[in-house]
Every structure is written in structure tokens, then in C-alpha cells.
Coordinates of N, CA, C and O in Angstrom, one line a residue:
D1 N -10.3 -15.4 28.8 CA -10.3 -16.7 29.2 C -10.4 -17.1 30.5 O -11.2 -18.2 31.0
H2 N -9.7 -16.5 31.4 CA -9.7 -16.8 32.8 C -11.2 -16.8 33.4 O -11.6 -17.6 34.1
L3 N -11.8 -15.6 33.0 CA -13.1 -15.3 33.6 C -14.1 -16.5 33.2 O -15.0 -17.0 33.8
K4 N -13.9 -16.8 31.8 CA -15.0 -17.8 31.3 C -14.6 -19.1 31.7 O -15.7 -19.8 32.2
N5 N -13.5 -19.5 31.9 CA -12.9 -20.9 32.2 C -13.0 -21.1 33.8 O -13.4 -22.1 34.4
D6 N -12.5 -20.1 34.6 CA -12.3 -20.3 36.1 C -13.6 -19.8 36.8 O -13.5 -20.2 37.9
H7 N -14.3 -19.0 36.2 CA -15.4 -18.3 36.9 C -16.8 -18.5 36.5 O -17.6 -17.8 36.8
N8 N -16.8 -19.3 35.3 CA -18.2 -19.5 34.7 C -18.8 -18.3 34.0 O -20.0 -18.3 34.1
F9 N -18.0 -17.4 33.5 CA -18.7 -16.1 33.0 C -19.3 -16.8 31.7 O -18.7 -17.4 30.8
E10 N -20.5 -16.3 31.2 CA -21.1 -16.5 30.0 C -20.6 -15.4 29.0 O -20.0 -14.4 29.4
R11 N -20.7 -15.7 27.8 CA -20.1 -15.0 26.7 C -21.2 -14.5 25.9 O -21.8 -15.3 25.3
Q12 N -21.6 -13.2 25.6 CA -22.7 -12.7 24.8 C -21.9 -11.8 23.7 O -21.2 -10.7 24.0
E13 N -22.6 -11.6 22.7 CA -22.3 -10.7 21.5 C -23.4 -9.7 21.3 O -24.7 -10.2 21.1
L14 N -23.0 -8.6 21.2 CA -24.2 -7.5 21.0 C -23.5 -6.3 20.1 O -22.3 -6.3 19.8
S15 N -24.4 -5.5 19.9 CA -24.1 -4.2 19.1 C -24.3 -3.3 20.0 O -25.2 -3.3 20.7
F16 N -23.9 -2.1 19.7 CA -24.1 -0.9 20.5 C -25.5 -0.6 20.1 O -26.2 -0.7 19.1
N17 N -26.2 -0.1 21.4 CA -27.6 0.2 21.4 C -28.6 -0.8 21.2 O -29.7 -0.7 20.9
E18 N -28.1 -2.0 21.3 CA -29.0 -3.2 21.3 C -29.2 -3.7 22.6 O -28.3 -3.8 23.6
K19 N -30.4 -4.0 22.9 CA -31.0 -4.4 24.2 C -30.8 -5.7 24.6 O -31.3 -6.6 23.6
H20 N -30.1 -6.1 25.6 CA -29.9 -7.7 25.9 C -30.7 -7.9 27.2 O -30.7 -7.3 28.1
I21 N -31.9 -8.8 27.2 CA -32.7 -9.1 28.2 C -32.1 -10.4 29.0 O -31.9 -11.4 28.3
I22 N -32.3 -10.3 30.2 CA -31.8 -11.1 31.0 C -32.9 -11.6 32.0 O -33.6 -10.7 32.5
D23 N -33.2 -13.0 32.1 CA -34.5 -13.5 32.6 C -33.5 -14.5 33.7 O -33.3 -15.5 33.1
M24 N -33.3 -14.2 35.0 CA -32.4 -15.0 35.6 C -32.8 -15.4 37.1 O -33.8 -14.9 37.7
N25 N -32.6 -16.7 37.4 CA -32.7 -17.0 39.0 C -31.9 -16.1 39.8 O -30.8 -15.9 39.5
F26 N -32.5 -15.7 40.9 CA -31.8 -14.9 41.9 C -31.9 -15.8 43.1 O -33.0 -15.8 43.9
N27 N -30.9 -16.2 43.8 CA -30.7 -17.1 44.8 C -30.8 -16.3 46.1 O -29.8 -16.0 46.8
I28 N -32.0 -16.0 46.5 CA -32.3 -15.3 47.8 C -31.9 -16.0 49.1 O -31.3 -15.4 49.9
E29 N -32.1 -17.2 49.0 CA -31.6 -18.1 50.3 C -30.3 -18.1 50.4 O -29.9 -18.0 51.5
K30 N -29.4 -18.2 49.4 CA -27.9 -18.1 49.5 C -27.5 -16.8 50.1 O -26.8 -16.8 51.0
F31 N -28.3 -15.8 49.6 CA -27.7 -14.4 50.2 C -28.1 -14.4 51.7 O -27.5 -13.9 52.6
E32 N -29.4 -14.8 52.0 CA -29.8 -14.8 53.5 C -29.0 -15.7 54.4 O -28.7 -15.4 55.5
K33 N -28.4 -16.8 53.8 CA -27.6 -17.7 54.6 C -26.2 -17.2 54.6 O -25.6 -17.2 55.7
E34 N -25.7 -16.9 53.4 CA -24.3 -16.5 53.4 C -23.9 -15.0 53.5 O -22.8 -14.7 53.4
M35 N -24.9 -14.3 53.1 CA -24.8 -12.8 53.1 C -24.0 -12.4 51.9 O -23.1 -11.4 51.9
C36 N -23.8 -13.2 51.0 CA -22.8 -12.9 49.9 C -23.3 -13.8 48.4 O -23.5 -15.0 48.7
I37 N -23.8 -13.0 47.4 CA -23.8 -13.8 46.2 C -23.2 -13.1 45.0 O -23.0 -11.9 45.1
N38 N -23.0 -14.0 44.0 CA -22.4 -13.1 42.7 C -23.1 -13.8 41.5 O -23.3 -15.0 41.6
E39 N -24.0 -12.9 40.8 CA -24.9 -13.3 39.9 C -24.5 -12.7 38.8 O -23.8 -11.6 38.6
A40 N -25.1 -13.1 37.6 CA -25.0 -12.4 36.2 C -23.7 -11.9 35.9 O -23.4 -10.8 35.4
S41 N -22.7 -12.9 36.0 CA -21.4 -12.5 35.4 C -21.3 -12.8 33.9 O -21.3 -14.1 33.7
T42 N -21.2 -11.8 33.3 CA -21.1 -12.0 31.8 C -20.1 -11.4 31.1 O -19.9 -10.2 31.5
I43 N -19.5 -11.8 30.0 CA -18.8 -11.1 29.1 C -19.4 -10.7 28.0 O -20.0 -11.6 27.3
F44 N -19.5 -9.4 27.6 CA -20.0 -8.9 26.3 C -19.1 -8.4 25.4 O -18.2 -7.6 25.8
E45 N -19.1 -9.0 24.3 CA -18.4 -8.5 22.9 C -19.3 -7.5 22.2 O -20.4 -7.9 21.8
V46 N -19.0 -6.2 22.3 CA -19.9 -5.2 21.6 C -19.1 -4.6 20.6 O -18.2 -3.7 20.9
D47 N -19.3 -4.9 19.4 CA -18.7 -4.2 18.2 C -17.1 -4.3 18.4 O -16.5 -3.2 18.2
G48 N -16.5 -5.4 18.9 CA -15.0 -5.5 18.8 C -14.5 -5.0 20.3 O -13.4 -5.2 20.6
K49 N -15.5 -4.4 21.1 CA -15.0 -4.1 22.6 C -15.3 -5.2 23.6 O -16.5 -5.8 23.3
T50 N -14.5 -5.5 24.7 CA -14.9 -6.3 25.6 C -15.4 -5.6 26.9 O -14.7 -5.1 27.5
F51 N -16.7 -6.1 27.4 CA -17.1 -5.5 28.6 C -17.4 -6.6 29.5 O -18.0 -7.7 29.1
I52 N -17.4 -6.4 30.9 CA -17.6 -7.4 31.8 C -18.6 -7.0 32.6 O -18.5 -5.8 33.4
H53 N -19.6 -7.8 32.9 CA -20.9 -7.3 33.8 C -20.7 -8.1 35.2 O -20.5 -9.4 35.0
F54 N -21.1 -7.3 36.2 CA -21.1 -8.0 37.4 C -22.2 -7.5 38.2 O -22.7 -6.5 38.1
M55 N -22.8 -8.5 38.8 CA -23.9 -8.1 39.9 C -23.4 -9.0 41.1 O -23.1 -10.2 41.3
H56 N -23.3 -8.2 42.2 CA -22.9 -8.6 43.5 C -23.7 -8.3 44.7 O -24.3 -7.1 44.8
V57 N -23.9 -9.1 45.7 CA -24.6 -8.7 46.9 C -23.7 -9.3 48.0 O -23.5 -10.4 48.1
N58 N -23.3 -8.3 48.8 CA -22.2 -8.8 49.7 C -22.3 -7.9 51.0 O -21.9 -6.6 50.9
D59 N -22.4 -8.3 52.0 CA -22.6 -7.4 53.2 C -21.1 -7.2 53.9 O -21.1 -6.2 54.6
D60 N -20.1 -8.0 53.4 CA -18.7 -7.6 53.8 C -18.3 -6.3 53.1 O -17.5 -5.5 53.9
F61 N -18.6 -6.0 51.8 CA -18.1 -4.7 51.4 C -19.1 -3.6 51.5 O -18.6 -2.4 51.5
V62 N -20.3 -3.8 51.5 CA -21.3 -2.7 51.4 C -22.4 -2.9 52.5 O -22.8 -4.1 52.7
S63 N -22.5 -2.0 53.4 CA -23.3 -2.0 54.6 C -24.7 -2.3 54.1 O -25.2 -1.9 53.1
N64 N -25.4 -3.1 55.0 CA -26.9 -3.4 55.1 C -27.2 -4.3 53.9 O -28.3 -4.3 53.5
G65 N -26.2 -4.8 53.2 CA -26.5 -5.9 52.2 C -27.1 -5.3 50.9 O -28.3 -5.4 50.7
N66 N -26.4 -4.5 50.1 CA -26.9 -4.0 48.9 C -26.6 -4.9 47.6 O -25.6 -5.5 47.7
V67 N -27.6 -4.6 46.6 CA -27.3 -5.3 45.3 C -26.5 -4.2 44.5 O -26.9 -3.0 44.7
I68 N -25.5 -4.6 44.0 CA -24.6 -3.7 43.3 C -24.3 -4.2 41.9 O -24.0 -5.4 41.8
Q69 N -24.4 -3.4 40.9 CA -24.0 -3.9 39.6 C -23.2 -2.9 39.0 O -23.3 -1.7 39.1
W70 N -22.2 -3.3 38.2 CA -21.5 -2.4 37.3 C -20.9 -3.1 36.0 O -20.8 -4.4 35.9
I71 N -20.3 -2.5 35.1 CA -19.7 -2.9 34.0 C -18.2 -2.3 33.8 O -18.0 -1.2 34.1
R72 N -17.3 -3.2 33.4 CA -15.9 -2.7 33.3 C -15.6 -3.0 31.9 O -16.1 -3.9 31.0
I73 N -14.8 -2.4 31.3 CA -14.2 -2.6 29.9 C -12.6 -3.1 30.1 O -12.1 -2.5 30.9
I74 N -12.3 -4.0 29.2 CA -11.0 -4.4 28.9 C -10.3 -3.2 28.2 O -10.3 -3.1 26.9
G75 N -9.8 -2.4 28.9 CA -9.3 -0.9 28.2 C -8.9 0.0 29.3 O -9.1 -0.3 30.4
S76 N -8.3 1.0 28.8 CA -7.8 2.1 29.8 C -9.0 3.0 30.4 O -9.9 2.9 29.9
A77 N -8.6 3.6 31.3 CA -9.6 4.6 31.9 C -10.0 5.7 31.0 O -11.2 6.2 30.9
K78 N -9.1 6.2 30.1 CA -9.5 7.2 29.0 C -10.5 6.3 28.1 O -11.4 7.0 27.6
E79 N -10.3 5.3 27.6 CA -11.2 4.4 26.7 C -12.5 4.4 27.3 O -13.6 4.4 26.7
A80 N -12.6 4.0 28.7 CA -13.8 3.8 29.4 C -14.8 5.1 29.2 O -16.0 4.8 29.3
E81 N -14.2 6.2 29.3 CA -14.9 7.4 29.2 C -15.8 7.4 28.0 O -16.9 8.3 28.2
N82 N -15.5 6.7 27.0 CA -16.4 6.8 25.7 C -17.5 5.8 25.9 O -18.6 6.0 24.9
Y83 N -17.9 5.2 27.0 CA -18.9 4.2 26.9 C -19.8 4.5 28.2 O -19.1 4.4 29.5
V84 N -21.0 4.2 28.0 CA -22.1 4.0 29.1 C -22.9 2.9 28.8 O -22.9 2.4 27.9
Y85 N -23.5 2.5 29.8 CA -24.5 1.3 29.9 C -25.8 1.7 30.5 O -25.8 2.6 31.4
T86 N -26.9 1.0 30.0 CA -28.2 1.2 30.7 C -28.6 0.0 31.4 O -28.6 -1.2 30.5
L87 N -29.0 -0.1 32.4 CA -29.7 -1.3 33.1 C -31.2 -0.9 33.2 O -31.5 0.1 33.7
E88 N -32.1 -1.8 32.8 CA -33.6 -1.5 32.9 C -34.2 -2.7 33.8 O -33.9 -3.9 33.1
Y89 N -34.7 -2.5 34.8 CA -35.1 -3.4 35.6 C -36.7 -3.5 35.4 O -37.2 -2.6 35.5
Y90 N -37.2 -4.7 35.3 CA -38.6 -4.8 35.1 C -39.4 -5.4 36.5 O -39.0 -6.6 37.0
G91 N -40.0 -4.6 37.1 CA -40.7 -4.8 38.4 C -41.8 -5.8 38.3 O -42.4 -6.1 37.1
K92 N -42.2 -6.4 39.5 CA -43.3 -7.3 39.5 C -44.6 -6.7 39.2 O -45.3 -7.5 38.7
D93 N -44.7 -5.3 39.3 CA -45.9 -4.7 39.1 C -46.1 -4.2 37.7 O -47.0 -3.6 37.3
G94 N -45.2 -4.7 36.7 CA -45.2 -4.3 35.4 C -44.5 -3.0 35.2 O -44.3 -2.5 34.0
K95 N -43.9 -2.1 36.0 CA -43.3 -1.1 35.9 C -41.7 -1.3 35.9 O -41.3 -2.3 36.2
T96 N -41.1 -0.4 35.3 CA -39.6 -0.4 35.1 C -38.8 0.6 35.8 O -39.5 1.6 36.2
S97 N -37.6 0.2 36.0 CA -36.7 1.2 36.7 C -35.4 1.3 36.0 O -34.8 0.2 35.4
T98 N -34.7 2.4 35.5 CA -33.7 2.5 34.7 C -32.6 3.2 35.4 O -32.6 4.1 36.1
Y99 N -31.2 2.6 35.0 CA -30.2 3.1 35.5 C -29.3 3.3 34.5 O -28.9 2.3 33.8
V100 N -28.6 4.5 34.4 CA -27.5 4.7 33.4 C -26.1 4.9 34.0 O -26.1 5.7 34.9
G101 N -25.3 4.4 33.8 CA -23.8 4.3 34.3 C -22.7 4.3 33.3 O -22.7 4.0 32.3
Q102 N -21.5 5.0 33.9 CA -20.4 5.1 33.2 C -19.6 3.7 33.3 O -19.5 3.1 34.4
V103 N -18.9 3.2 32.0 CA -18.2 1.9 32.2 C -16.8 2.4 32.9 O -16.5 3.5 33.0
I104 N -16.4 1.4 33.7 CA -15.2 1.6 34.5 C -14.0 0.6 33.7 O -14.3 -0.4 33.4
S105 N -12.8 1.2 33.7 CA -11.8 0.4 33.2 C -11.4 -0.6 34.2 O -11.6 -0.6 35.4
I106 N -10.8 -1.7 33.4 CA -10.6 -3.0 34.3 C -9.3 -2.6 35.2 O -8.9 -3.2 36.2
D107 N -8.8 -1.4 34.7 CA -7.4 -1.1 35.6 C -7.8 -0.5 36.9 O -7.1 -0.4 37.8
E108 N -9.0 -0.1 37.1 CA -9.6 0.5 38.4 C -10.2 -0.6 39.2 O -11.2 -0.6 39.4
H109 N -9.3 -1.4 39.5 CA -9.8 -2.8 40.1 C -10.5 -2.7 41.5 O -11.5 -3.1 41.7
D110 N -10.1 -1.8 42.4 CA -10.8 -1.7 43.8 C -11.7 -0.4 43.8 O -12.4 -0.4 44.9
S111 N -12.0 0.2 42.7 CA -12.8 1.5 43.0 C -14.3 1.1 43.1 O -14.7 1.9 43.7
I112 N -14.8 0.0 43.0 CA -16.2 -0.3 43.1 C -16.3 -0.4 44.7 O -17.1 0.2 45.3
F113 N -15.5 -1.3 45.3 CA -15.6 -1.3 46.8 C -15.2 -0.1 47.7 O -15.6 -0.1 48.9
E114 N -14.1 0.5 47.2 CA -13.7 1.7 47.9 C -14.6 2.8 47.9 O -14.6 3.5 48.8
N115 N -15.3 2.9 46.7 CA -16.1 4.1 46.5 C -17.6 3.8 46.1 O -18.1 4.4 45.4
Y116 N -18.1 2.9 46.7 CA -19.4 2.4 46.5 C -20.5 3.4 46.6 O -21.5 3.3 45.7
N117 N -20.4 4.4 47.2 CA -21.4 5.4 47.4 C -21.2 6.5 46.7 O -21.6 7.7 46.8
S118 N -20.2 6.4 45.6 CA -20.0 7.7 44.8 C -20.6 7.6 43.4 O -20.0 8.1 42.5
F119 N -21.5 6.7 43.2 CA -22.2 6.8 42.1 C -21.6 6.1 40.8 O -21.7 6.6 39.7
I120 N -20.6 5.3 41.2 CA -20.0 4.5 40.0 C -20.5 3.4 39.7 O -20.0 2.5 38.7
C121 N -21.6 2.9 40.4 CA -22.4 1.7 40.1 C -23.7 1.7 40.4 O -24.1 2.6 41.1
F122 N -24.5 1.1 40.0 CA -26.0 0.8 40.5 C -25.9 0.0 41.8 O -25.2 -0.8 42.2
M123 N -26.7 0.6 42.9 CA -26.7 0.1 44.1 C -28.0 0.3 44.8 O -28.7 1.4 44.4
M124 N -28.6 -0.7 45.4 CA -30.0 -0.8 45.9 C -29.9 -1.7 47.2 O -29.4 -2.7 47.1
D125 N -30.7 -1.2 48.4 CA -30.8 -2.1 49.4 C -31.5 -3.5 48.9 O -32.4 -3.5 48.1
F126 N -30.8 -4.6 49.4 CA -31.4 -5.8 49.1 C -32.6 -6.1 49.4 O -33.5 -6.7 48.4
D127 N -33.4 -5.8 50.5 CA -34.6 -5.9 50.8 C -35.5 -5.2 49.8 O -36.7 -5.6 49.4
V128 N -35.2 -4.0 49.5 CA -35.8 -3.2 48.7 C -35.8 -3.8 47.1 O -37.0 -3.8 46.5
F129 N -34.6 -4.0 46.8 CA -34.4 -4.9 45.5 C -35.4 -6.1 45.4 O -36.1 -6.3 44.5
K130 N -35.4 -6.9 46.4 CA -36.2 -8.2 46.3 C -37.5 -7.8 46.4 O -38.3 -8.4 45.6
T131 N -38.2 -6.8 47.0 CA -39.4 -6.4 47.0 C -39.9 -6.0 45.8 O -41.0 -6.4 45.2
Q132 N -39.1 -5.2 45.0 CA -39.5 -4.7 43.8 C -39.3 -5.5 42.5 O -40.1 -5.4 41.6
F133 N -38.1 -6.3 42.6 CA -37.8 -6.9 41.2 C -37.6 -8.5 41.3 O -37.6 -9.0 40.4
V134 N -37.7 -9.2 42.5 CA -37.6 -10.5 42.6 C -39.1 -11.1 42.5 O -40.0 -10.8 43.5
N135 N -39.4 -11.8 41.5 CA -40.8 -12.3 41.3 C -41.0 -13.6 42.3 O -40.1 -14.0 42.8
D136 N -42.3 -14.1 42.4 CA -42.6 -15.1 43.1 C -41.8 -16.4 42.9 O -41.6 -17.3 43.5
D137 N -41.2 -16.5 41.4 CA -40.5 -17.8 41.0 C -38.9 -17.5 41.5 O -38.1 -18.3 41.0
K138 N -38.8 -16.7 42.3 CA -37.3 -16.1 42.6 C -36.5 -15.8 41.3 O -35.4 -16.3 41.2
K139 N -37.1 -15.1 40.3 CA -36.4 -14.6 39.2 C -36.5 -13.0 39.2 O -37.4 -12.5 39.6
I140 N -35.4 -12.7 38.5 CA -35.4 -11.2 38.0 C -35.3 -11.0 36.6 O -34.6 -11.8 36.1
K141 N -35.9 -9.9 36.1 CA -35.6 -9.8 34.5 C -35.1 -8.2 34.4 O -35.8 -7.4 35.1
Y142 N -34.3 -8.2 33.7 CA -33.7 -6.8 33.3 C -32.8 -6.8 32.1 O -32.8 -7.9 31.5
S143 N -32.6 -5.7 31.7 CA -32.0 -5.9 30.3 C -30.6 -4.8 30.6 O -30.6 -3.9 31.4
I144 N -29.6 -4.9 29.5 CA -28.3 -4.2 29.5 C -28.2 -3.7 28.0 O -28.5 -4.5 27.1
M145 N -27.9 -2.5 27.9 CA -27.6 -1.9 26.4 C -26.3 -0.9 27.0 O -26.1 -0.3 27.8
F146 N -25.5 -1.0 25.7 CA -24.1 -0.4 25.8 C -24.4 0.8 24.8 O -25.0 0.6 23.5
R147 N -23.8 1.9 25.0 CA -23.8 2.9 24.1 C -22.3 3.5 23.9 O -21.6 3.5 24.9
N148 N -21.9 3.8 22.8 CA -20.5 4.4 22.3 C -20.8 5.9 22.3 O -21.2 6.5 21.3
L149 N -20.4 6.7 23.1 CA -20.5 8.3 23.2 C -19.9 8.9 22.2 O -20.3 9.9 21.5
K150 N -18.6 8.3 21.8 CA -17.9 9.1 20.7 C -18.4 8.7 19.5 O -18.6 9.7 18.6
E151 N -19.2 7.6 19.1 CA -19.8 7.3 17.8 C -20.8 8.2 17.7 O -21.4 9.0 16.7
E152 N -21.8 8.5 18.9 CA -22.9 9.3 19.0 C -22.6 10.7 18.5 O -23.4 11.4 17.9
V153 N -21.6 11.3 19.2 CA -21.1 12.6 18.7 C -20.8 12.8 17.2 O -21.1 13.8 16.5
N154 N -20.0 11.7 16.8 CA -19.7 11.8 15.2 C -21.0 11.7 14.5 O -21.0 12.3 13.3
D155 N -22.0 11.0 14.9 CA -23.3 10.8 14.1 C -24.0 12.2 14.1 O -24.7 12.5 13.2
E156 N -23.8 13.0 15.0 CA -24.6 14.3 15.2 C -24.0 15.4 14.3 O -24.5 16.3 14.0
K157 N -22.7 15.1 14.0 CA -22.1 16.1 13.3 C -22.5 16.2 11.7 O -22.8 15.1 11.0

């Protein structure tokens, strides 16, 4: 409730392996003026599990102004090991770029900014991101999909 009420997070319901497409405004001017934006903050309810999606651009935490995205689960680090997410970005030229990442526990509060270069989140230089993914209408389009690794292993048996 805190994230929804105090930080205007949207709430979405999904199933595992269901792709959620996001077509959103990307405030380039705000970044260039303030060197900080928070975008695409969403709470996903996926088959009874709660995941929180963050997109952040901030020169204070990450050198050279990078776009970073990550997913947290309301759960323990052990539980987080069972889930991965896929981000698929739709480029201006019709091509796509995909990132698959491990979900991070909500308990690992500072791990993103302390270890941003350790592949625990999607990260791309802001200027490169802008060139490849922000269209002329200042929008970006990408999708998020969640997978339950434990369930996939059980399905294979």
C-alpha cells in the first residue's frame, strides 16, 4: 500500500510466462535538467507473488547517467532464487534487445546501488538507450515477463 499510495506505483496482474507490454512516455528533458528520473514503477501480482519493477536514471548513484532496471520480490533471498524476468526493448528501427535477470529480494535493499556493475540489473548508458529506444514521440516500448524456475523444473519431470 505504501508504494501504491505514497509513490504512485501502478498495480498489474499477470501470470508466469505472460508478456506485459509497456508503451510509456520517457521524460528526457527531466533527466537532462535534473540528472535523475524514476519511471515505470509498477507492482506486479504474478500468480500470488508480488514483484516490484523499477526503472531509474540517476547520475548520483551510477556514473555517466545510466538507465537501470530491476525487479524485486516481496520475499526472502532464498525465494527470489526461484524467479527470473525478461525485459524486451523494442528499438526505433524495429529490432529488439532482450535482458534476462534474476529477481532480487526486497530484503537486499542497497544491493542495486552498491553493486550496479555486478550484473544484478539491466544497465545501459543513457545516451545509447535514448538513441536506440526512445522514439520521436519521446516514448519507449518494452515488455516484462516473469518465469518461475521451480515450476519449470517440475514441468520437465
